[in-house]
Amino acid sequence: MAPERESTRERTPAGATAATRSRTLRLDQPRPPRRRFLPEWDPEAFGRLSERIARFLGTGRFIVWMTVVIILWVVWNIAAPAHLRFDNYPFIFLTLMLSLQASYAAPLILLAQNRQDDRDRVNLEQDRKQNERSIADTEYLTREIAALRMGLGEVATRDWIRSEVQDLIKELEDGRRHDGHVVFPAERSERSPGRDTDDR
């Protein structure tokens, strides 16, 4: 039994476990950069360039310049001497150039529209949050105003105090007329008719 264990130990080299550990990815170290065969570019810069081109393609200036180029192309290939012409009558090269321009223009316009849609979505989200905050503020102010109205309903106003004082003055004047001397309403309410007759 002992010789077999020694033979297995001799088969596995001492550094094999270290080599397998180094091949596995460790979480405490960054991954090594991979080789990329495709060129890298900044998507934000590319998007800005596509928007600039799409804006130019949507202007009247581009249509005028494209019309001028096509007219010069056709006139040159019809009226120029035969050895200077580069695109004869069916104008196949012109058709190729226009189709190439259209094949690049369409994706650029779509990319610019997608970026505009993203901006609109962000703006709509911000507007929605602002509207929610405004609604919450309005509801809070409505509750506060309702609480103030309820509180003011229980507060004695100046007109109410004035009317109460006027009623007291009238009662005092009426008491003077009947008795000949001033009797306050509190004293009048404390006196009962039976006591008045007893006192007499």
Short mmCIF file of C-alpha atoms in Angstrom, two decimals:
data_model
loop_
_atom_site.label_atom_id
_atom_site.label_comp_id
_atom_site.label_asym_id
_atom_site.label_seq_id
_atom_site.Cartn_x
_atom_site.Cartn_y
_atom_site.Cartn_z
CA MET A 1 0.00 0.00 0.00
CA ALA A 2 2.73 2.46 0.85
CA PRO A 3 4.62 2.16 -2.49
CA GLU A 4 1.40 2.96 -4.46
CA ARG A 5 0.88 6.19 -2.53
CA GLU A 6 4.43 7.29 -3.25
CA SER A 7 3.94 6.61 -6.98
CA THR A 8 0.81 8.80 -7.10
CA ARG A 9 2.65 11.58 -5.33
CA GLU A 10 5.43 11.39 -7.88
CA ARG A 11 2.97 11.62 -10.80
CA THR A 12 1.43 14.97 -9.71
CA PRO A 13 3.99 17.77 -9.65
CA ALA A 14 4.12 20.02 -6.65
CA GLY A 15 3.26 23.18 -8.59
CA ALA A 16 0.21 21.78 -10.40
CA THR A 17 -2.26 23.09 -7.87
CA ALA A 18 -0.72 26.57 -8.07
CA ALA A 19 -0.97 26.54 -11.86
CA THR A 20 -4.63 25.53 -11.82
CA ARG A 21 -5.37 28.22 -9.24
CA SER A 22 -3.75 30.89 -11.38
CA ARG A 23 -5.86 29.87 -14.41
CA THR A 24 -9.16 30.29 -12.57
CA LEU A 25 -10.63 33.78 -12.30
CA ARG A 26 -10.23 35.49 -8.97
CA LEU A 27 -12.91 37.83 -7.69
CA ASP A 28 -10.47 40.17 -5.95
CA GLN A 29 -8.61 41.06 -9.17
CA PRO A 30 -9.85 42.76 -12.34
CA ARG A 31 -10.25 40.70 -15.45
CA PRO A 32 -7.51 41.05 -18.04
CA PRO A 33 -8.58 43.08 -21.09
CA ARG A 34 -9.68 41.03 -24.04
CA ARG A 35 -8.40 41.51 -27.52
CA ARG A 36 -10.93 43.22 -29.75
CA PHE A 37 -10.77 42.84 -33.48
CA LEU A 38 -13.47 45.44 -34.18
CA PRO A 39 -12.67 49.16 -33.93
CA GLU A 40 -13.93 50.98 -30.86
CA TRP A 41 -15.77 54.30 -30.92
CA ASP A 42 -17.57 56.58 -28.55
CA PRO A 43 -21.33 55.96 -29.00
CA GLU A 44 -22.19 59.43 -27.71
CA ALA A 45 -19.90 61.15 -30.22
CA PHE A 46 -21.23 58.93 -33.01
CA GLY A 47 -24.80 59.75 -32.00
CA ARG A 48 -24.08 63.49 -32.00
CA LEU A 49 -22.50 63.18 -35.47
CA SER A 50 -25.50 61.25 -36.76
CA GLU A 51 -27.87 63.91 -35.40
CA ARG A 52 -25.84 66.63 -37.10
CA ILE A 53 -25.95 64.77 -40.42
CA ALA A 54 -29.67 64.02 -40.05
CA ARG A 55 -30.37 67.70 -39.36
CA PHE A 56 -28.44 68.66 -42.48
CA LEU A 57 -30.26 66.05 -44.57
CA GLY A 58 -33.58 67.50 -43.47
CA THR A 59 -32.82 71.03 -44.66
CA GLY A 60 -33.56 72.75 -47.94
CA ARG A 61 -29.86 73.49 -48.39
CA PHE A 62 -29.12 69.76 -48.79
CA ILE A 63 -31.88 69.38 -51.40
CA VAL A 64 -30.58 72.37 -53.38
CA TRP A 65 -26.96 71.10 -53.28
CA MET A 66 -28.01 67.57 -54.25
CA THR A 67 -30.07 68.93 -57.16
CA VAL A 68 -27.15 71.07 -58.36
CA VAL A 69 -24.74 68.09 -58.18
CA ILE A 70 -27.13 65.82 -60.11
CA ILE A 71 -27.72 68.46 -62.81
CA LEU A 72 -23.96 69.07 -63.20
CA TRP A 73 -23.35 65.30 -63.29
CA VAL A 74 -25.92 64.75 -66.05
CA VAL A 75 -24.88 67.82 -68.08
CA TRP A 76 -21.18 66.89 -67.86
CA ASN A 77 -21.78 63.29 -68.96
CA ILE A 78 -23.94 64.42 -71.91
CA ALA A 79 -22.18 67.57 -73.16
CA ALA A 80 -18.54 66.87 -72.31
CA PRO A 81 -16.17 65.30 -74.87
CA ALA A 82 -16.33 61.52 -75.00
CA HIS A 83 -12.90 60.91 -73.46
CA LEU A 84 -13.80 63.13 -70.40
CA ARG A 85 -17.10 61.46 -69.60
CA PHE A 86 -17.00 59.10 -66.61
CA ASP A 87 -20.67 57.94 -66.56
CA ASN A 88 -22.47 57.44 -69.85
CA TYR A 89 -26.18 57.76 -70.58
CA PRO A 90 -27.90 55.22 -68.33
CA PHE A 91 -25.96 56.94 -65.49
CA ILE A 92 -25.37 53.75 -63.58
CA PHE A 93 -22.66 55.30 -61.43
CA LEU A 94 -25.01 58.16 -60.49
CA THR A 95 -27.68 55.64 -59.52
CA LEU A 96 -25.12 53.77 -57.43
CA MET A 97 -24.03 56.97 -55.66
CA LEU A 98 -27.63 58.00 -54.91
CA SER A 99 -28.52 54.56 -53.57
CA LEU A 100 -25.35 54.57 -51.44
CA GLN A 101 -26.25 58.00 -50.07
CA ALA A 102 -29.81 56.80 -49.31
CA SER A 103 -28.56 53.60 -47.66
CA TYR A 104 -26.42 55.66 -45.26
CA ALA A 105 -28.95 58.43 -44.74
CA ALA A 106 -31.78 56.15 -43.58
CA PRO A 107 -29.90 54.53 -40.65
CA LEU A 108 -28.45 57.88 -39.59
CA ILE A 109 -31.94 59.41 -39.53
CA LEU A 110 -33.26 56.44 -37.56
CA LEU A 111 -30.40 56.73 -35.07
CA ALA A 112 -31.09 60.44 -34.61
CA GLN A 113 -34.80 59.68 -34.10
CA ASN A 114 -33.99 57.04 -31.50
CA ARG A 115 -31.83 59.50 -29.59
CA GLN A 116 -34.61 62.08 -29.75
CA ASP A 117 -37.09 59.47 -28.50
CA ASP A 118 -34.80 58.72 -25.57
CA ARG A 119 -34.59 62.42 -24.73
CA ASP A 120 -38.36 62.78 -25.01
CA ARG A 121 -38.84 59.78 -22.74
CA VAL A 122 -36.55 61.30 -20.11
CA ASN A 123 -38.36 64.65 -20.37
CA LEU A 124 -41.74 62.95 -20.05
CA GLU A 125 -40.55 61.06 -16.99
CA GLN A 126 -39.31 64.29 -15.40
CA ASP A 127 -42.60 66.04 -16.25
CA ARG A 128 -44.55 63.15 -14.74
CA LYS A 129 -42.55 63.34 -11.51
CA GLN A 130 -42.99 67.11 -11.42
CA ASN A 131 -46.75 66.71 -11.91
CA GLU A 132 -46.90 64.16 -9.11
CA ARG A 133 -45.06 66.57 -6.80
CA SER A 134 -47.40 69.40 -7.81
CA ILE A 135 -50.47 67.24 -7.16
CA ALA A 136 -49.12 66.20 -3.76
CA ASP A 137 -48.39 69.84 -2.87
CA THR A 138 -51.88 70.89 -4.01
CA GLU A 139 -53.53 68.17 -1.94
CA TYR A 140 -51.48 69.18 1.10
CA LEU A 141 -52.43 72.84 0.69
CA THR A 142 -56.10 71.88 0.23
CA ARG A 143 -56.05 69.92 3.47
CA GLU A 144 -54.36 72.80 5.28
CA ILE A 145 -56.92 75.32 3.99
CA ALA A 146 -59.78 73.03 5.03
CA ALA A 147 -58.25 72.70 8.51
CA LEU A 148 -57.90 76.49 8.74
CA ARG A 149 -61.53 76.96 7.73
CA MET A 150 -62.67 74.49 10.34
CA GLY A 151 -60.51 76.24 12.94
CA LEU A 152 -61.81 79.67 11.94
CA GLY A 153 -65.37 78.44 12.29
CA GLU A 154 -64.79 78.05 16.03
CA VAL A 155 -62.93 81.37 16.52
CA ALA A 156 -64.90 84.39 17.66
CA THR A 157 -64.84 86.97 14.92
CA ARG A 158 -65.00 90.73 15.38
CA ASP A 159 -68.54 90.94 13.98
CA TRP A 160 -69.77 88.21 16.33
CA ILE A 161 -68.24 89.96 19.37
CA ARG A 162 -69.71 93.28 18.23
CA SER A 163 -73.18 91.75 17.90
CA GLU A 164 -72.89 90.14 21.33
CA VAL A 165 -71.85 93.46 22.91
CA GLN A 166 -74.75 95.22 21.20
CA ASP A 167 -77.17 92.61 22.55
CA LEU A 168 -75.78 93.13 26.07
CA ILE A 169 -76.15 96.89 25.73
CA LYS A 170 -79.75 96.46 24.64
CA GLU A 171 -80.49 94.20 27.58
CA LEU A 172 -78.91 96.72 29.96
CA GLU A 173 -80.99 99.53 28.50
CA ASP A 174 -84.16 97.44 28.81
CA GLY A 175 -83.33 96.65 32.44
CA ARG A 176 -82.86 100.36 33.19
CA ARG A 177 -86.21 101.23 31.73
CA HIS A 178 -88.10 98.64 33.77
CA ASP A 179 -86.37 98.88 37.15
CA GLY A 180 -84.99 102.34 37.12
CA HIS A 181 -81.53 101.15 38.01
CA VAL A 182 -78.89 99.14 36.17
CA VAL A 183 -79.17 95.39 36.43
CA PHE A 184 -76.67 93.18 34.71
CA PRO A 185 -78.04 90.21 32.77
CA ALA A 186 -76.17 87.76 35.00
CA GLU A 187 -77.83 89.19 38.10
CA ARG A 188 -81.19 89.15 36.37
CA SER A 189 -80.86 85.50 35.48
CA GLU A 190 -79.83 84.66 39.06
CA ARG A 191 -82.94 86.33 40.44
CA SER A 192 -86.02 84.21 40.26
CA PRO A 193 -89.58 85.61 40.10
CA GLY A 194 -90.49 83.88 43.39
CA ARG A 195 -87.73 85.68 45.29
CA ASP A 196 -88.84 89.04 43.93
CA THR A 197 -92.35 88.46 45.20
CA ASP A 198 -91.02 87.25 48.57
CA ASP A 199 -88.87 90.33 48.99
CA ARG A 200 -91.87 92.51 48.36
#
